[in-house]
Amino acid sequence: NAGVMQNPRHLVRRRGQEARLRCSPMKGHSHVYWYRQLPEEGLKFMVYLQKENIIDESGMPKERFSAEFPKEGPSILRIQQVVRGDSAAYFCASSPNIGGGNTIYFGEGSWLTVV
Amino acid sequence: AQSVTQLDSQVPVFEEAPVELRCNYSSSVSVYLFWYVQYPNQGLQLLLKYLSGSTLVKGINGFEAEFNKSQTSFHLRKPSVHISDTAEYFCAVSPSPQGGSEKLVFGKGTKLTVNP
């Protein structure tokens, strides 16, 4: 049973380019979360999605960032016109359902470096 | 809103010594509490969680944590650490225990370094 799969693991982008990070949740999981980890910081919640729906995007920057979780295929976190401050580790997590303190399972992360 | 404070950013210890990593939280509602471990360049792995019941929770790799509601703390302990425990440890709370999402609020982490 494969875990949460993220790719690419490492991505280098020049300022102004676009970054696309992909996440395939664990089998049977329909809830996906994206977190960002800045250097020397803990993880910060960005967005929570179910298939074809954004449920909570309270942690997403207002501009340049978007996320989707289509009916088929992985969840995508898209960052347009990247800036140096976007350099961080982006973690995807998934859970089978909600409520009751379910464990959410994290992927190994995608490290974005903006040069 | 919820917040989590990990009181020590770095904790160096010698192998086979006991260790305690401190975590305090604030919340106006009941919460679930979690400890995660992150090895270098890897994702987070759940060590243990407190949902309800016994305040002493046992997790993987010999770790345990005690929930103290009056002190709003959830400190992580291990009686004898190994070199392989060297990692960063994150305390987290779930602000929606009755439904909603499993959105977690994390502390800034504590880097545990176990020296020979």
mmCIF file of N, CA and C in Angstrom, chain A residues 35-73:
data_model
loop_
_atom_site.group_PDB
_atom_site.id
_atom_site.type_symbol
_atom_site.label_atom_id
_atom_site.label_comp_id
_atom_site.label_asym_id
_atom_site.label_seq_id
_atom_site.Cartn_x
_atom_site.Cartn_y
_atom_site.Cartn_z
ATOM 1 N N TYR A 35 0.639 21.669 3.048
ATOM 2 C CA TYR A 35 1.312 22.462 4.073
ATOM 3 C C TYR A 35 2.616 22.996 3.493
ATOM 4 N N ARG A 36 3.038 24.122 4.031
ATOM 5 C CA ARG A 36 4.324 24.697 3.610
ATOM 6 C C ARG A 36 5.226 24.811 4.836
ATOM 7 N N GLN A 37 6.488 24.453 4.635
ATOM 8 C CA GLN A 37 7.472 24.565 5.705
ATOM 9 C C GLN A 37 8.583 25.500 5.254
ATOM 10 N N LEU A 38 8.628 26.675 5.856
ATOM 11 C CA LEU A 38 9.697 27.619 5.571
ATOM 12 C C LEU A 38 10.891 27.279 6.457
ATOM 13 N N PRO A 39 12.085 27.684 6.059
ATOM 14 C CA PRO A 39 13.277 27.389 6.867
ATOM 15 C C PRO A 39 13.096 27.812 8.323
ATOM 16 N N GLU A 40 13.457 26.929 9.228
ATOM 17 C CA GLU A 40 13.404 27.194 10.674
ATOM 18 C C GLU A 40 11.986 27.424 11.186
ATOM 19 N N GLU A 41 10.996 26.994 10.428
ATOM 20 C CA GLU A 41 9.611 27.157 10.853
ATOM 21 C C GLU A 41 8.914 25.810 10.867
ATOM 22 N N GLY A 42 7.837 25.731 11.603
ATOM 23 C CA GLY A 42 6.992 24.547 11.534
ATOM 24 C C GLY A 42 6.154 24.576 10.282
ATOM 25 N N LEU A 43 5.362 23.546 10.119
ATOM 26 C CA LEU A 43 4.501 23.480 8.946
ATOM 27 C C LEU A 43 3.298 24.395 9.129
ATOM 28 N N LYS A 44 2.951 25.048 8.038
ATOM 29 C CA LYS A 44 1.779 25.924 8.052
ATOM 30 C C LYS A 44 0.749 25.399 7.051
ATOM 31 N N PHE A 45 -0.480 25.271 7.513
ATOM 32 C CA PHE A 45 -1.562 24.803 6.666
ATOM 33 C C PHE A 45 -1.802 25.774 5.519
ATOM 34 N N MET A 46 -2.007 25.216 4.336
ATOM 35 C CA MET A 46 -2.335 26.057 3.183
ATOM 36 C C MET A 46 -3.768 25.828 2.715
ATOM 37 N N VAL A 47 -4.083 24.571 2.391
ATOM 38 C CA VAL A 47 -5.375 24.301 1.755
ATOM 39 C C VAL A 47 -5.789 22.870 2.005
ATOM 40 N N TYR A 48 -7.111 22.676 2.052
ATOM 41 C CA TYR A 48 -7.701 21.360 2.240
ATOM 42 C C TYR A 48 -8.683 21.117 1.097
ATOM 43 N N LEU A 49 -8.527 19.972 0.420
ATOM 44 C CA LEU A 49 -9.366 19.675 -0.726
ATOM 45 C C LEU A 49 -9.965 18.279 -0.635
ATOM 46 N N GLN A 50 -11.136 18.147 -1.182
ATOM 47 C CA GLN A 50 -11.698 16.853 -1.517
ATOM 48 C C GLN A 50 -11.801 16.793 -3.031
ATOM 49 N N LYS A 51 -12.162 15.659 -3.545
ATOM 50 C CA LYS A 51 -12.246 15.528 -5.000
ATOM 51 C C LYS A 51 -13.110 16.656 -5.590
ATOM 52 N N GLU A 52 -12.502 17.415 -6.480
ATOM 53 C CA GLU A 52 -13.163 18.485 -7.230
ATOM 54 C C GLU A 52 -13.647 19.641 -6.363
ATOM 55 N N ASN A 53 -13.297 19.672 -5.101
ATOM 56 C CA ASN A 53 -13.756 20.762 -4.246
ATOM 57 C C ASN A 53 -12.634 21.290 -3.365
ATOM 58 N N ILE A 54 -12.568 22.600 -3.236
ATOM 59 C CA ILE A 54 -11.704 23.229 -2.247
ATOM 60 C C ILE A 54 -12.561 23.481 -1.019
ATOM 61 N N ILE A 55 -12.172 22.874 0.109
ATOM 62 C CA ILE A 55 -12.982 22.969 1.316
ATOM 63 C C ILE A 55 -12.524 24.128 2.196
ATOM 64 N N ASP A 56 -11.220 24.288 2.324
ATOM 65 C CA ASP A 56 -10.668 25.327 3.202
ATOM 66 C C ASP A 56 -9.373 25.807 2.589
ATOM 67 N N GLU A 57 -9.339 27.054 2.157
ATOM 68 C CA GLU A 57 -8.091 27.617 1.593
ATOM 69 C C GLU A 57 -7.626 28.802 2.408
ATOM 70 N N SER A 58 -7.928 28.769 3.691
ATOM 71 C CA SER A 58 -7.624 29.905 4.553
ATOM 72 C C SER A 58 -6.125 30.174 4.700
ATOM 73 N N GLY A 59 -5.295 29.199 4.408
ATOM 74 C CA GLY A 59 -3.857 29.384 4.541
ATOM 75 C C GLY A 59 -3.148 29.692 3.235
ATOM 76 N N MET A 60 -3.877 29.817 2.174
ATOM 77 C CA MET A 60 -3.276 30.070 0.862
ATOM 78 C C MET A 60 -3.016 31.560 0.683
ATOM 79 N N PRO A 61 -1.832 31.931 0.207
ATOM 80 C CA PRO A 61 -1.629 33.340 -0.167
ATOM 81 C C PRO A 61 -2.686 33.755 -1.199
ATOM 82 N N LYS A 62 -3.055 34.999 -1.135
ATOM 83 C CA LYS A 62 -4.182 35.469 -1.956
ATOM 84 C C LYS A 62 -3.853 35.479 -3.439
ATOM 85 N N GLU A 63 -2.594 35.650 -3.764
ATOM 86 C CA GLU A 63 -2.229 35.756 -5.176
ATOM 87 C C GLU A 63 -1.195 34.691 -5.528
ATOM 88 N N ARG A 64 -1.200 34.296 -6.748
ATOM 89 C CA ARG A 64 -0.205 33.422 -7.391
ATOM 90 C C ARG A 64 -0.328 31.951 -7.026
ATOM 91 N N PHE A 65 -0.998 31.630 -5.943
ATOM 92 C CA PHE A 65 -1.110 30.237 -5.497
ATOM 93 C C PHE A 65 -2.505 29.689 -5.815
ATOM 94 N N SER A 66 -2.547 28.458 -6.287
ATOM 95 C CA SER A 66 -3.826 27.798 -6.503
ATOM 96 C C SER A 66 -3.644 26.307 -6.306
ATOM 97 N N ALA A 67 -4.739 25.627 -6.012
ATOM 98 C CA ALA A 67 -4.692 24.183 -5.808
ATOM 99 C C ALA A 67 -5.931 23.554 -6.400
ATOM 100 N N GLU A 68 -5.760 22.316 -6.835
ATOM 101 C CA GLU A 68 -6.898 21.577 -7.356
ATOM 102 C C GLU A 68 -6.728 20.106 -7.034
ATOM 103 N N PHE A 69 -7.836 19.404 -7.025
ATOM 104 C CA PHE A 69 -7.837 17.959 -6.810
ATOM 105 C C PHE A 69 -8.921 17.422 -7.735
ATOM 106 N N PRO A 70 -8.548 17.145 -8.989
ATOM 107 C CA PRO A 70 -9.561 16.752 -9.975
ATOM 108 C C PRO A 70 -10.126 15.364 -9.699
ATOM 109 N N LYS A 71 -11.198 15.074 -10.412
ATOM 110 C CA LYS A 71 -11.849 13.777 -10.249
ATOM 111 C C LYS A 71 -10.883 12.635 -10.556
ATOM 112 N N GLU A 72 -10.074 12.827 -11.567
ATOM 113 C CA GLU A 72 -9.060 11.840 -11.913
ATOM 114 C C GLU A 72 -7.696 12.484 -11.794
ATOM 115 N N GLY A 73 -6.749 11.757 -11.258
ATOM 116 C CA GLY A 73 -5.384 12.266 -11.214
ATOM 117 C C GLY A 73 -5.025 12.878 -9.883
#
